[in-house]
mmCIF file of C-alpha atoms and ligand atoms in Angstrom:
data_model
loop_
_atom_site.group_PDB
_atom_site.id
_atom_site.type_symbol
_atom_site.label_atom_id
_atom_site.label_comp_id
_atom_site.label_asym_id
_atom_site.label_seq_id
_atom_site.Cartn_x
_atom_site.Cartn_y
_atom_site.Cartn_z
ATOM 1 C CA UNK A 1 94.339 91.352 109.334
ATOM 2 C CA UNK A 2 94.272 92.531 105.613
ATOM 3 C CA UNK A 3 91.462 94.184 104.328
ATOM 4 C CA UNK A 4 89.411 91.787 101.602
ATOM 5 C CA UNK A 5 89.842 93.430 98.061
ATOM 6 C CA UNK A 6 89.036 92.488 94.815
ATOM 7 C CA UNK A 7 91.201 90.035 92.569
ATOM 8 C CA UNK A 8 90.721 93.522 90.004
ATOM 9 C CA UNK A 9 92.055 95.872 92.489
ATOM 10 C CA UNK A 10 95.155 94.115 93.243
ATOM 11 C CA UNK A 11 95.762 93.932 89.868
ATOM 12 C CA UNK A 12 96.185 97.578 89.190
ATOM 13 C CA UNK A 13 97.982 97.737 92.349
ATOM 14 C CA UNK A 14 100.535 95.631 91.350
ATOM 15 C CA UNK A 15 100.696 96.470 87.723
ATOM 16 C CA UNK A 16 100.767 100.083 89.327
ATOM 17 C CA UNK A 17 103.801 98.635 91.277
ATOM 18 C CA UNK A 18 105.222 96.349 88.739
ATOM 19 C CA UNK A 19 108.339 99.003 88.322
ATOM 20 C CA UNK A 20 109.696 100.185 91.679
ATOM 21 C CA UNK A 21 110.465 104.242 92.049
ATOM 22 C CA UNK A 22 114.140 103.381 92.230
ATOM 23 C CA UNK A 23 113.934 101.349 88.990
ATOM 24 C CA UNK A 24 111.207 104.016 86.437
ATOM 25 C CA UNK A 25 112.744 104.423 83.370
ATOM 26 C CA UNK A 26 112.581 108.373 83.872
ATOM 27 C CA UNK A 27 114.462 108.243 87.074
ATOM 28 C CA UNK A 28 117.089 110.535 88.276
ATOM 29 C CA UNK A 29 120.989 109.652 87.763
ATOM 30 C CA UNK A 30 122.241 108.384 91.246
ATOM 31 C CA UNK A 31 125.511 108.647 92.791
ATOM 32 C CA UNK A 32 128.202 106.072 91.327
ATOM 33 C CA UNK A 33 130.542 105.759 94.564
ATOM 34 C CA UNK A 34 130.228 102.834 96.850
ATOM 35 C CA UNK A 35 130.526 100.144 93.827
ATOM 36 C CA UNK A 36 133.295 97.593 93.520
ATOM 37 C CA UNK A 37 136.233 98.740 91.837
ATOM 38 C CA UNK A 38 135.211 95.795 88.836
ATOM 39 C CA UNK A 39 131.299 97.091 88.881
ATOM 40 C CA UNK A 40 132.425 100.922 88.768
ATOM 41 C CA UNK A 41 135.115 99.659 85.437
ATOM 42 C CA UNK A 42 132.570 97.736 83.816
ATOM 43 C CA UNK A 43 129.863 100.553 84.048
ATOM 44 C CA UNK A 44 131.923 103.446 83.135
ATOM 45 C CA UNK A 45 133.563 101.428 80.080
ATOM 46 C CA UNK A 46 129.595 101.005 79.046
ATOM 47 C CA UNK A 47 128.630 103.982 78.950
ATOM 48 C CA UNK A 48 131.300 106.117 77.671
ATOM 49 C CA UNK A 49 130.629 103.077 74.675
ATOM 50 C CA UNK A 50 126.645 104.133 75.095
ATOM 51 C CA UNK A 51 127.938 107.981 74.552
ATOM 52 C CA UNK A 52 129.693 107.403 71.657
ATOM 53 C CA UNK A 53 126.575 105.489 70.562
ATOM 54 C CA UNK A 54 124.494 108.424 71.398
ATOM 55 C CA UNK A 55 122.757 106.498 73.855
ATOM 56 C CA UNK A 56 121.389 107.934 76.907
ATOM 57 C CA UNK A 57 122.361 105.631 79.955
ATOM 58 C CA UNK A 58 122.995 106.384 83.331
ATOM 59 C CA UNK A 59 122.785 104.395 87.397
ATOM 60 C CA UNK A 60 119.343 104.557 88.887
ATOM 61 C CA UNK A 61 120.113 102.985 92.011
ATOM 62 C CA UNK A 62 123.673 101.672 93.405
ATOM 63 C CA UNK A 63 125.244 101.222 96.424
ATOM 64 C CA UNK A 64 122.668 101.222 99.007
ATOM 65 C CA UNK A 65 122.991 101.216 102.885
ATOM 66 C CA UNK A 66 121.678 98.891 105.215
ATOM 67 C CA UNK A 67 118.832 101.029 106.403
ATOM 68 C CA UNK A 68 118.369 102.018 102.716
ATOM 69 C CA UNK A 69 117.486 98.835 101.329
ATOM 70 C CA UNK A 70 115.665 97.500 104.992
ATOM 71 C CA UNK A 71 113.110 100.304 104.285
ATOM 72 C CA UNK A 72 112.740 99.554 100.667
ATOM 73 C CA UNK A 73 112.102 95.761 102.110
ATOM 74 C CA UNK A 74 109.843 96.528 104.651
ATOM 75 C CA UNK A 75 107.975 99.116 102.031
ATOM 76 C CA UNK A 76 108.050 95.817 99.946
ATOM 77 C CA UNK A 77 106.316 93.940 101.834
ATOM 78 C CA UNK A 78 103.577 96.055 103.086
ATOM 79 C CA UNK A 79 103.140 97.453 98.506
ATOM 80 C CA UNK A 80 102.854 93.016 98.002
ATOM 81 C CA UNK A 81 101.187 91.746 101.512
ATOM 82 C CA UNK A 82 104.075 88.765 101.419
ATOM 83 C CA UNK A 83 107.487 89.095 101.761
ATOM 84 C CA UNK A 84 107.468 85.715 99.799
ATOM 85 C CA UNK A 85 105.777 88.024 96.419
ATOM 86 C CA UNK A 86 108.134 90.932 97.600
ATOM 87 C CA UNK A 87 111.012 88.936 97.352
ATOM 88 C CA UNK A 88 110.268 89.020 93.645
ATOM 89 C CA UNK A 89 111.260 92.161 93.533
ATOM 90 C CA UNK A 90 113.399 93.735 96.785
ATOM 91 C CA UNK A 91 115.491 91.468 98.838
ATOM 92 C CA UNK A 92 115.813 91.894 102.675
ATOM 93 C CA UNK A 93 119.709 94.126 103.102
ATOM 94 C CA UNK A 94 121.135 90.827 104.127
ATOM 95 C CA UNK A 95 120.840 89.315 100.500
ATOM 96 C CA UNK A 96 120.626 92.134 98.299
ATOM 97 C CA UNK A 97 123.833 93.001 95.947
ATOM 98 C CA UNK A 98 123.268 96.414 96.049
ATOM 99 C CA UNK A 99 123.688 96.803 99.360
ATOM 100 C CA UNK A 100 126.984 94.720 98.608
ATOM 101 C CA UNK A 101 127.792 97.100 95.694
ATOM 102 C CA UNK A 102 127.745 94.277 93.351
ATOM 103 C CA UNK A 103 124.536 95.981 91.589
ATOM 104 C CA UNK A 104 123.772 99.160 89.884
ATOM 105 C CA UNK A 105 119.723 99.768 88.116
ATOM 106 C CA UNK A 106 119.955 101.901 85.154
ATOM 107 C CA UNK A 107 118.164 103.628 82.704
ATOM 108 C CA UNK A 108 116.564 104.925 80.655
ATOM 109 C CA UNK A 109 115.079 101.820 78.886
ATOM 110 C CA UNK A 110 116.400 102.400 75.505
ATOM 111 C CA UNK A 111 119.759 102.450 77.660
ATOM 112 C CA UNK A 112 119.082 99.471 79.993
ATOM 113 C CA UNK A 113 118.023 97.471 76.555
ATOM 114 C CA UNK A 114 121.562 98.681 74.769
ATOM 115 C CA UNK A 115 123.354 97.418 77.903
ATOM 116 C CA UNK A 116 121.648 94.122 77.940
ATOM 117 C CA UNK A 117 122.982 93.373 74.235
ATOM 118 C CA UNK A 118 126.218 94.990 74.885
ATOM 119 C CA UNK A 119 127.016 94.407 78.684
ATOM 120 C CA UNK A 120 128.382 91.130 78.483
ATOM 121 C CA UNK A 121 131.578 92.565 76.858
ATOM 122 C CA UNK A 122 132.872 94.320 79.729
ATOM 123 C CA UNK A 123 130.688 91.224 82.431
ATOM 124 C CA UNK A 124 127.908 93.188 82.795
ATOM 125 C CA UNK A 125 125.178 90.920 82.873
ATOM 126 C CA UNK A 126 120.789 91.209 83.309
ATOM 127 C CA UNK A 127 120.764 89.027 86.443
ATOM 128 C CA UNK A 128 116.312 88.823 86.807
ATOM 129 C CA UNK A 129 113.998 87.956 84.058
ATOM 130 C CA UNK A 130 111.360 90.700 85.671
ATOM 131 C CA UNK A 131 114.389 93.685 85.990
ATOM 132 C CA UNK A 132 115.181 94.734 82.711
ATOM 133 C CA UNK A 133 116.937 97.659 84.652
ATOM 134 C CA UNK A 134 119.312 95.531 86.828
ATOM 135 C CA UNK A 135 122.711 94.259 85.814
ATOM 136 C CA UNK A 136 125.528 92.753 88.282
ATOM 137 C CA UNK A 137 129.036 91.670 86.968
ATOM 138 C CA UNK A 138 129.337 87.923 86.224
ATOM 139 C CA UNK A 139 131.708 85.998 84.117
ATOM 140 C CA UNK A 140 130.528 85.587 80.849
ATOM 141 C CA UNK A 141 129.095 84.056 78.940
ATOM 142 C CA UNK A 142 126.137 85.673 81.609
ATOM 143 C CA UNK A 143 124.687 82.786 83.216
ATOM 144 C CA UNK A 144 120.727 82.585 82.459
ATOM 145 C CA UNK A 145 118.541 84.901 83.829
ATOM 146 C CA UNK A 146 117.189 84.304 87.078
ATOM 147 C CA UNK A 147 112.963 84.602 86.701
ATOM 148 C CA UNK A 148 113.143 87.396 89.393
ATOM 149 C CA UNK A 149 114.972 87.991 92.479
ATOM 150 C CA UNK A 150 112.562 84.943 94.251
ATOM 151 C CA UNK A 151 114.614 82.088 92.613
ATOM 152 C CA UNK A 152 118.224 81.421 93.179
HETATM 153 ZN ZN1 ZN B 1 118.462 96.263 91.487
#
């Protein structure tokens, strides 16, 4: 049985964990292999334009193995207390675009904000309103963002 916790304690925990470690603004660059050719090309285009404009931009989490995503999913359930809440931030491996190489998380924050504005030029779209770091290839104009990963 989960222990009873005060609302304040739960809120403090949720706030502290609202940005998953893999997507923290200061997260280090991650390997870029394993992404679809479309996503690789789109990101390379975006990054070279960012460099020309003096904007730092890198991938903090790209392709993930099934096992890596499964571990994140299990940690998410532990962190958020239930699969239903965890799904807002992390999906099971069978549903994550990171496992199929069709999603990237980028940083730092300023770079992600730049990409949210300019990404549609290369078909790169922010997917979720609650994840400023998460981008996928999509037909432009970009579809409306979903509130979070729990909403399809
Ligand atoms: Zn992501």
